[in-house]
PDB file of C-alpha atoms in Angstrom:
ATOM      1  CA  MET E 464       0.000   0.000   0.000  1.00 47.00           C
ATOM      2  CA  GLU E 465       1.375   3.394  -0.990  1.00 47.00           C
ATOM      3  CA  SER E 466       1.851   6.057   1.615  1.00 48.00           C
ATOM      4  CA  THR E 467       0.229   9.461   1.137  1.00 44.00           C
ATOM      5  CA  MET E 468       3.653  10.950   0.313  1.00 44.00           C
ATOM      6  CA  GLN E 469       4.400   8.299  -2.328  1.00 48.00           C
ATOM      7  CA  LEU E 470       0.985   8.794  -3.920  1.00 41.00           C
ATOM      8  CA  ALA E 471       1.438  12.573  -3.982  1.00 42.00           C
ATOM      9  CA  GLN E 472       4.868  12.242  -5.601  1.00 45.00           C
ATOM     10  CA  ARG E 473       3.547   9.797  -8.192  1.00 44.00           C
ATOM     11  CA  ASN E 474       0.601  12.051  -9.063  1.00 41.00           C
ATOM     12  CA  GLN E 475       2.600  15.295  -9.154  1.00 43.00           C
ATOM     13  CA  ARG E 476       3.787  15.170 -12.742  1.00 46.00           C
ATOM     14  CA  THR E 477       3.902  12.355 -15.231  1.00 50.00           C
ATOM     15  CA  ASN E 478       6.416  12.177 -18.051  1.00 56.00           C
ATOM     16  CA  PHE E 479       4.230  11.196 -21.010  1.00 57.00           C
ATOM     17  CA  SER E 480       6.763   8.739 -22.416  1.00 55.00           C
ATOM     18  CA  MET E 481       6.801   6.858 -19.086  1.00 56.00           C
ATOM     19  CA  ILE E 482       3.062   6.027 -19.038  1.00 58.00           C
ATOM     20  CA  ARG E 483       2.398   2.292 -18.983  1.00 57.00           C
ATOM     21  CA  GLN E 484      -0.605   0.152 -18.106  1.00 53.00           C
ATOM     22  CA  ASP E 485       1.067  -1.498 -15.124  1.00 54.00           C
ATOM     23  CA  ASN E 486       2.030   1.770 -13.426  1.00 53.00           C
ATOM     24  CA  ALA E 487      -0.940   3.930 -14.322  1.00 53.00           C
ATOM     25  CA  PRO E 488      -1.050   7.160 -12.323  1.00 51.00           C
ATOM     26  CA  LYS E 489      -4.309   8.127 -10.633  1.00 57.00           C
ATOM     27  CA  ARG E 490      -4.056  11.575 -12.175  1.00 60.00           C
ATOM     28  CA  ILE E 491      -2.009  12.695 -15.155  1.00 65.00           C
ATOM     29  CA  SER E 492      -0.547  16.177 -15.346  1.00 67.00           C
ATOM     30  CA  ILE E 493       1.102  16.956 -18.670  1.00 70.00           C
ATOM     31  CA  ASN E 494       3.357  19.997 -19.078  1.00 64.00           C
ATOM     32  CA  PRO E 495       2.483  21.570 -22.461  1.00 67.00           C
ATOM     33  CA  ILE E 496       5.941  23.147 -22.818  1.00 65.00           C
ATOM     34  CA  ASP E 497       7.786  19.863 -22.264  1.00 69.00           C
ATOM     35  CA  GLU E 498       5.443  18.078 -24.676  1.00 69.00           C
ATOM     36  CA  LYS E 499       5.605  20.844 -27.321  1.00 74.00           C
ATOM     37  CA  VAL E 500       1.865  21.559 -27.222  1.00 79.00           C
ATOM     38  CA  SER E 501       1.543  25.017 -28.773  1.00 74.00           C
ATOM     39  CA  SER E 502      -1.996  25.083 -30.232  1.00 83.00           C
ATOM     40  CA  VAL E 503      -5.441  24.641 -28.685  1.00 88.00           C
ATOM     41  CA  ILE E 504      -8.774  24.042 -30.404  1.00 92.00           C
ATOM     42  CA  SER E 505     -11.391  25.233 -27.889  1.00 92.00           C
ATOM     43  CA  ALA E 506     -14.397  23.212 -26.729  1.00 94.00           C
ATOM     44  CA  ASN E 507     -16.958  25.312 -28.611  1.00 93.00           C
ATOM     45  CA  SER E 508     -15.073  25.126 -31.926  1.00 94.00           C
ATOM     46  CA  ARG E 509     -15.803  23.020 -34.981  1.00 95.00           C
ATOM     47  CA  LEU E 510     -13.176  23.139 -37.721  1.00 95.00           C
ATOM     48  CA  GLU E 511     -13.631  21.575 -41.150  1.00 96.00           C
ATOM     49  CA  GLY E 512     -10.806  20.657 -43.510  1.00 94.00           C
ATOM     50  CA  ASN E 513      -7.369  19.100 -43.285  1.00 95.00           C
ATOM     51  CA  LEU E 514      -5.204  20.716 -40.616  1.00 93.00           C
ATOM     52  CA  SER E 515      -1.445  20.649 -40.094  1.00 92.00           C
ATOM     53  CA  PHE E 516       0.440  21.775 -36.987  1.00 90.00           C
ATOM     54  CA  ALA E 517       4.232  22.112 -36.620  1.00 88.00           C
ATOM     55  CA  ASP E 518       4.120  21.211 -32.906  1.00 90.00           C
ATOM     56  CA  GLY E 519       1.712  19.343 -30.678  1.00 90.00           C
ATOM     57  CA  LEU E 520      -1.829  20.449 -29.940  1.00 92.00           C
ATOM     58  CA  LYS E 521      -4.742  20.063 -27.555  1.00 93.00           C
ATOM     59  CA  ILE E 522      -8.161  19.502 -29.068  1.00 94.00           C
ATOM     60  CA  ASP E 523     -11.216  20.251 -26.944  1.00 94.00           C
ATOM     61  CA  GLY E 524     -13.643  20.767 -29.854  1.00 96.00           C
ATOM     62  CA  VAL E 525     -14.528  18.949 -33.084  1.00 97.00           C
ATOM     63  CA  ILE E 526     -12.398  18.640 -36.219  1.00 96.00           C
ATOM     64  CA  ALA E 527     -14.010  17.296 -39.400  1.00 97.00           C
ATOM     65  CA  GLY E 528     -10.915  16.486 -41.459  1.00 96.00           C
ATOM     66  CA  ASN E 529      -7.464  14.987 -41.214  1.00 97.00           C
ATOM     67  CA  VAL E 530      -5.036  16.248 -38.550  1.00 95.00           C
ATOM     68  CA  THR E 531      -1.249  16.115 -38.971  1.00 95.00           C
ATOM     69  CA  PHE E 532       0.917  17.438 -36.159  1.00 92.00           C
ATOM     70  CA  GLY E 533       4.455  17.558 -34.794  1.00 89.00           C
ATOM     71  CA  THR E 534       6.743  17.609 -37.808  1.00 81.00           C
ATOM     72  CA  GLU E 535       9.694  17.357 -35.395  1.00 75.00           C
ATOM     73  CA  ASP E 536       8.055  16.338 -32.127  1.00 83.00           C
ATOM     74  CA  GLY E 537       4.885  16.994 -30.209  1.00 88.00           C
ATOM     75  CA  LEU E 538       1.960  15.497 -28.404  1.00 90.00           C
ATOM     76  CA  CYS E 539      -1.689  15.589 -29.450  1.00 92.00           C
ATOM     77  CA  ILE E 540      -4.142  15.583 -26.552  1.00 91.00           C
ATOM     78  CA  LEU E 541      -7.721  14.837 -27.590  1.00 95.00           C
ATOM     79  CA  SER E 542      -9.817  15.783 -24.571  1.00 92.00           C
ATOM     80  CA  LYS E 543     -12.838  13.920 -23.253  1.00 94.00           C
ATOM     81  CA  GLY E 544     -15.845  15.131 -25.272  1.00 95.00           C
ATOM     82  CA  ALA E 545     -13.642  16.199 -28.222  1.00 97.00           C
ATOM     83  CA  ARG E 546     -13.850  14.473 -31.606  1.00 97.00           C
ATOM     84  CA  ILE E 547     -11.849  14.012 -34.802  1.00 97.00           C
ATOM     85  CA  GLU E 548     -13.761  12.922 -37.903  1.00 98.00           C
ATOM     86  CA  GLY E 549     -10.745  11.993 -40.014  1.00 97.00           C
ATOM     87  CA  SER E 550      -7.225  10.648 -39.617  1.00 97.00           C
ATOM     88  CA  LEU E 551      -4.699  11.641 -36.944  1.00 97.00           C
ATOM     89  CA  VAL E 552      -0.971  11.504 -37.778  1.00 96.00           C
ATOM     90  CA  GLY E 553       1.981  12.568 -35.616  1.00 94.00           C
ATOM     91  CA  PRO E 554       4.666  11.577 -33.109  1.00 93.00           C
ATOM     92  CA  ARG E 555       2.671  10.924 -29.871  1.00 92.00           C
ATOM     93  CA  ALA E 556      -0.981  11.055 -28.840  1.00 93.00           C
ATOM     94  CA  PHE E 557      -3.103  10.868 -25.701  1.00 93.00           C
ATOM     95  CA  ILE E 558      -6.734  10.145 -26.575  1.00 95.00           C
ATOM     96  CA  LEU E 559      -9.559  10.778 -24.113  1.00 94.00           C
ATOM     97  CA  GLY E 560     -12.187  11.649 -26.747  1.00 96.00           C
ATOM     98  CA  GLU E 561     -13.381  10.106 -30.028  1.00 97.00           C
ATOM     99  CA  VAL E 562     -11.608   9.464 -33.322  1.00 98.00           C
ATOM    100  CA  GLU E 563     -13.586   8.268 -36.326  1.00 98.00           C
ATOM    101  CA  GLY E 564     -10.719   7.575 -38.700  1.00 97.00           C
ATOM    102  CA  ASP E 565      -7.249   6.088 -38.794  1.00 97.00           C
ATOM    103  CA  ILE E 566      -4.531   6.931 -36.265  1.00 97.00           C
ATOM    104  CA  GLU E 567      -0.811   6.742 -37.077  1.00 96.00           C
ATOM    105  CA  VAL E 568       1.564   7.631 -34.265  1.00 94.00           C
ATOM    106  CA  GLN E 569       5.289   6.918 -34.560  1.00 92.00           C
ATOM    107  CA  GLY E 570       5.821   6.923 -30.790  1.00 90.00           C
ATOM    108  CA  THR E 571       3.442   6.242 -27.910  1.00 90.00           C
ATOM    109  CA  LEU E 572      -0.335   6.189 -28.267  1.00 93.00           C
ATOM    110  CA  VAL E 573      -2.333   6.204 -25.027  1.00 92.00           C
ATOM    111  CA  LEU E 574      -6.070   5.473 -24.997  1.00 93.00           C
ATOM    112  CA  ALA E 575      -7.747   6.574 -21.767  1.00 91.00           C
ATOM    113  CA  PRO E 576     -10.860   4.826 -20.399  1.00 91.00           C
ATOM    114  CA  SER E 577     -13.112   7.400 -22.125  1.00 93.00           C
ATOM    115  CA  ALA E 578     -11.440   6.980 -25.563  1.00 95.00           C
ATOM    116  CA  VAL E 579     -13.431   5.724 -28.555  1.00 97.00           C
ATOM    117  CA  VAL E 580     -11.605   4.860 -31.792  1.00 97.00           C
ATOM    118  CA  VAL E 581     -13.315   3.647 -34.964  1.00 97.00           C
ATOM    119  CA  GLY E 582     -10.570   2.982 -37.507  1.00 97.00           C
ATOM    120  CA  LYS E 583      -7.153   1.494 -38.064  1.00 97.00           C
ATOM    121  CA  ILE E 584      -4.439   2.174 -35.476  1.00 96.00           C
ATOM    122  CA  ARG E 585      -0.708   2.112 -36.280  1.00 95.00           C
ATOM    123  CA  CYS E 586       1.713   3.103 -33.528  1.00 94.00           C
ATOM    124  CA  GLY E 587       5.170   2.483 -32.083  1.00 91.00           C
ATOM    125  CA  LYS E 588       3.993   1.822 -28.519  1.00 90.00           C
ATOM    126  CA  PHE E 589       0.440   1.257 -27.399  1.00 89.00           C
ATOM    127  CA  VAL E 590      -1.113   1.779 -23.963  1.00 90.00           C
ATOM    128  CA  VAL E 591      -4.830   1.144 -23.551  1.00 90.00           C
ATOM    129  CA  TYR E 592      -6.725   1.546 -20.309  1.00 89.00           C
ATOM    130  CA  ASP E 593      -9.696  -0.524 -19.274  1.00 87.00           C
ATOM    131  CA  GLY E 594     -12.850   1.076 -20.653  1.00 89.00           C
ATOM    132  CA  ALA E 595     -11.408   2.381 -23.938  1.00 92.00           C
ATOM    133  CA  SER E 596     -13.346   1.289 -27.029  1.00 94.00           C
ATOM    134  CA  ILE E 597     -11.630   0.262 -30.264  1.00 95.00           C
ATOM    135  CA  SER E 598     -13.411  -0.826 -33.426  1.00 96.00           C
ATOM    136  CA  GLY E 599     -10.781  -1.586 -36.047  1.00 94.00           C
ATOM    137  CA  SER E 600      -7.317  -3.055 -36.389  1.00 94.00           C
ATOM    138  CA  ILE E 601      -4.190  -2.367 -34.348  1.00 93.00           C
ATOM    139  CA  GLU E 602      -0.666  -2.617 -35.733  1.00 93.00           C
ATOM    140  CA  THR E 603       2.522  -1.738 -33.912  1.00 90.00           C
ATOM    141  CA  ILE E 604       5.280  -0.260 -36.024  1.00 88.00           C
ATOM    142  CA  GLN E 605       8.954  -0.193 -35.218  1.00 78.00           C
ATOM    143  CA  SER E 606      11.104   2.876 -35.435  1.00 63.00           C
ATOM    144  CA  PRO E 607      14.361   2.274 -37.281  1.00 59.00           C
ATOM    145  CA  THR E 608      17.299   1.432 -35.026  1.00 61.00           C
ATOM    146  CA  LYS E 609      20.368   3.676 -34.833  1.00 61.00           C
ATOM    147  CA  GLN E 610      22.303   1.034 -36.793  1.00 66.00           C
ATOM    148  CA  GLN E 611      19.648   0.983 -39.558  1.00 62.00           C
ATOM    149  CA  LEU E 612      19.701   4.786 -39.785  1.00 59.00           C
ATOM    150  CA  GLU E 613      23.517   4.832 -40.016  1.00 67.00           C
ATOM    151  CA  GLN E 614      23.483   2.098 -42.682  1.00 65.00           C
ATOM    152  CA  ASP E 615      20.843   3.986 -44.696  1.00 61.00           C
ATOM    153  CA  ALA E 616      22.888   7.210 -44.469  1.00 62.00           C
ATOM    154  CA  HIS E 617      26.013   5.334 -45.600  1.00 60.00           C
ATOM    155  CA  GLU E 618      24.146   3.782 -48.543  1.00 59.00           C
ATOM    156  CA  ASP E 619      22.609   7.152 -49.466  1.00 56.00           C
ATOM    157  CA  ALA E 620      26.110   8.672 -49.537  1.00 56.00           C
ATOM    158  CA  ARG E 621      27.231   5.914 -51.926  1.00 57.00           C
ATOM    159  CA  GLY E 622      24.170   6.399 -54.144  1.00 54.00           C
ATOM    160  CA  VAL E 623      22.614   3.013 -53.338  1.00 50.00           C
ATOM    161  CA  ILE E 624      18.927   2.821 -54.187  1.00 50.00           C
ATOM    162  CA  LYS E 625      16.707   0.457 -52.217  1.00 48.00           C
ATOM    163  CA  LEU E 626      13.641  -1.067 -53.831  1.00 48.00           C
ATOM    164  CA  LYS E 627      10.959  -2.752 -51.797  1.00 47.00           C
ATOM    165  CA  THR E 628       8.722  -5.231 -53.535  1.00 46.00           C
ATOM    166  CA  GLY E 629       5.706  -7.219 -52.459  1.00 47.00           C
ATOM    167  CA  THR E 630       2.769  -6.285 -50.318  1.00 46.00           C
ATOM    168  CA  ARG E 631       2.628  -5.412 -46.660  1.00 44.00           C
TER     169      ARG E 631
END
Protein backbone atom coordinates (compact mmCIF):
# COMPACT_ATOMS: atom_id res chain seq x y z
CA MET A 1 0.00 0.00 0.00
CA GLU A 2 1.38 3.39 -0.99
CA SER A 3 1.85 6.06 1.62
CA THR A 4 0.23 9.46 1.14
CA MET A 5 3.65 10.95 0.31
CA GLN A 6 4.40 8.30 -2.33
CA LEU A 7 0.99 8.79 -3.92
CA ALA A 8 1.44 12.57 -3.98
CA GLN A 9 4.87 12.24 -5.60
CA ARG A 10 3.55 9.80 -8.19
CA ASN A 11 0.60 12.05 -9.06
CA GLN A 12 2.60 15.30 -9.15
CA ARG A 13 3.79 15.17 -12.74
CA THR A 14 3.90 12.35 -15.23
CA ASN A 15 6.42 12.18 -18.05
CA PHE A 16 4.23 11.20 -21.01
CA SER A 17 6.76 8.74 -22.42
CA MET A 18 6.80 6.86 -19.09
CA ILE A 19 3.06 6.03 -19.04
CA ARG A 20 2.40 2.29 -18.98
CA GLN A 21 -0.61 0.15 -18.11
CA ASP A 22 1.07 -1.50 -15.12
CA ASN A 23 2.03 1.77 -13.43
CA ALA A 24 -0.94 3.93 -14.32
CA PRO A 25 -1.05 7.16 -12.32
CA LYS A 26 -4.31 8.13 -10.63
CA ARG A 27 -4.06 11.57 -12.17
CA ILE A 28 -2.01 12.70 -15.15
CA SER A 29 -0.55 16.18 -15.35
CA ILE A 30 1.10 16.96 -18.67
CA ASN A 31 3.36 20.00 -19.08
CA PRO A 32 2.48 21.57 -22.46
CA ILE A 33 5.94 23.15 -22.82
CA ASP A 34 7.79 19.86 -22.26
CA GLU A 35 5.44 18.08 -24.68
CA LYS A 36 5.60 20.84 -27.32
CA VAL A 37 1.87 21.56 -27.22
CA SER A 38 1.54 25.02 -28.77
CA SER A 39 -2.00 25.08 -30.23
CA VAL A 40 -5.44 24.64 -28.69
CA ILE A 41 -8.77 24.04 -30.40
CA SER A 42 -11.39 25.23 -27.89
CA ALA A 43 -14.40 23.21 -26.73
CA ASN A 44 -16.96 25.31 -28.61
CA SER A 45 -15.07 25.13 -31.93
CA ARG A 46 -15.80 23.02 -34.98
CA LEU A 47 -13.18 23.14 -37.72
CA GLU A 48 -13.63 21.57 -41.15
CA GLY A 49 -10.81 20.66 -43.51
CA ASN A 50 -7.37 19.10 -43.29
CA LEU A 51 -5.20 20.72 -40.62
CA SER A 52 -1.45 20.65 -40.09
CA PHE A 53 0.44 21.77 -36.99
CA ALA A 54 4.23 22.11 -36.62
CA ASP A 55 4.12 21.21 -32.91
CA GLY A 56 1.71 19.34 -30.68
CA LEU A 57 -1.83 20.45 -29.94
CA LYS A 58 -4.74 20.06 -27.56
CA ILE A 59 -8.16 19.50 -29.07
CA ASP A 60 -11.22 20.25 -26.94
CA GLY A 61 -13.64 20.77 -29.85
CA VAL A 62 -14.53 18.95 -33.08
CA ILE A 63 -12.40 18.64 -36.22
CA ALA A 64 -14.01 17.30 -39.40
CA GLY A 65 -10.92 16.49 -41.46
CA ASN A 66 -7.46 14.99 -41.21
CA VAL A 67 -5.04 16.25 -38.55
CA THR A 68 -1.25 16.11 -38.97
CA PHE A 69 0.92 17.44 -36.16
CA GLY A 70 4.45 17.56 -34.79
CA THR A 71 6.74 17.61 -37.81
CA GLU A 72 9.69 17.36 -35.39
CA ASP A 73 8.05 16.34 -32.13
CA GLY A 74 4.89 16.99 -30.21
CA LEU A 75 1.96 15.50 -28.40
CA CYS A 76 -1.69 15.59 -29.45
CA ILE A 77 -4.14 15.58 -26.55
CA LEU A 78 -7.72 14.84 -27.59
CA SER A 79 -9.82 15.78 -24.57
CA LYS A 80 -12.84 13.92 -23.25
CA GLY A 81 -15.84 15.13 -25.27
CA ALA A 82 -13.64 16.20 -28.22
CA ARG A 83 -13.85 14.47 -31.61
CA ILE A 84 -11.85 14.01 -34.80
CA GLU A 85 -13.76 12.92 -37.90
CA GLY A 86 -10.74 11.99 -40.01
CA SER A 87 -7.23 10.65 -39.62
CA LEU A 88 -4.70 11.64 -36.94
CA VAL A 89 -0.97 11.50 -37.78
CA GLY A 90 1.98 12.57 -35.62
CA PRO A 91 4.67 11.58 -33.11
CA ARG A 92 2.67 10.92 -29.87
CA ALA A 93 -0.98 11.06 -28.84
CA PHE A 94 -3.10 10.87 -25.70
CA ILE A 95 -6.73 10.15 -26.57
CA LEU A 96 -9.56 10.78 -24.11
CA GLY A 97 -12.19 11.65 -26.75
CA GLU A 98 -13.38 10.11 -30.03
CA VAL A 99 -11.61 9.46 -33.32
CA GLU A 100 -13.59 8.27 -36.33
CA GLY A 101 -10.72 7.58 -38.70
CA ASP A 102 -7.25 6.09 -38.79
CA ILE A 103 -4.53 6.93 -36.26
CA GLU A 104 -0.81 6.74 -37.08
CA VAL A 105 1.56 7.63 -34.26
CA GLN A 106 5.29 6.92 -34.56
CA GLY A 107 5.82 6.92 -30.79
CA THR A 108 3.44 6.24 -27.91
CA LEU A 109 -0.34 6.19 -28.27
CA VAL A 110 -2.33 6.20 -25.03
CA LEU A 111 -6.07 5.47 -25.00
CA ALA A 112 -7.75 6.57 -21.77
CA PRO A 113 -10.86 4.83 -20.40
CA SER A 114 -13.11 7.40 -22.12
CA ALA A 115 -11.44 6.98 -25.56
CA VAL A 116 -13.43 5.72 -28.56
CA VAL A 117 -11.61 4.86 -31.79
CA VAL A 118 -13.32 3.65 -34.96
CA GLY A 119 -10.57 2.98 -37.51
CA LYS A 120 -7.15 1.49 -38.06
CA ILE A 121 -4.44 2.17 -35.48
CA ARG A 122 -0.71 2.11 -36.28
CA CYS A 123 1.71 3.10 -33.53
CA GLY A 124 5.17 2.48 -32.08
CA LYS A 125 3.99 1.82 -28.52
CA PHE A 126 0.44 1.26 -27.40
CA VAL A 127 -1.11 1.78 -23.96
CA VAL A 128 -4.83 1.14 -23.55
CA TYR A 129 -6.72 1.55 -20.31
CA ASP A 130 -9.70 -0.52 -19.27
CA GLY A 131 -12.85 1.08 -20.65
CA ALA A 132 -11.41 2.38 -23.94
CA SER A 133 -13.35 1.29 -27.03
CA ILE A 134 -11.63 0.26 -30.26
CA SER A 135 -13.41 -0.83 -33.43
CA GLY A 136 -10.78 -1.59 -36.05
CA SER A 137 -7.32 -3.05 -36.39
CA ILE A 138 -4.19 -2.37 -34.35
CA GLU A 139 -0.67 -2.62 -35.73
CA THR A 140 2.52 -1.74 -33.91
CA ILE A 141 5.28 -0.26 -36.02
CA GLN A 142 8.95 -0.19 -35.22
CA SER A 143 11.10 2.88 -35.44
CA PRO A 144 14.36 2.27 -37.28
CA THR A 145 17.30 1.43 -35.03
CA LYS A 146 20.37 3.68 -34.83
CA GLN A 147 22.30 1.03 -36.79
CA GLN A 148 19.65 0.98 -39.56
CA LEU A 149 19.70 4.79 -39.79
CA GLU A 150 23.52 4.83 -40.02
CA GLN A 151 23.48 2.10 -42.68
CA ASP A 152 20.84 3.99 -44.70
CA ALA A 153 22.89 7.21 -44.47
CA HIS A 154 26.01 5.33 -45.60
CA GLU A 155 24.15 3.78 -48.54
CA ASP A 156 22.61 7.15 -49.47
CA ALA A 157 26.11 8.67 -49.54
CA ARG A 158 27.23 5.91 -51.93
CA GLY A 159 24.17 6.40 -54.14
CA VAL A 160 22.61 3.01 -53.34
CA ILE A 161 18.93 2.82 -54.19
CA LYS A 162 16.71 0.46 -52.22
CA LEU A 163 13.64 -1.07 -53.83
CA LYS A 164 10.96 -2.75 -51.80
CA THR A 165 8.72 -5.23 -53.53
CA GLY A 166 5.71 -7.22 -52.46
CA THR A 167 2.77 -6.29 -50.32
CA ARG A 168 2.63 -5.41 -46.66
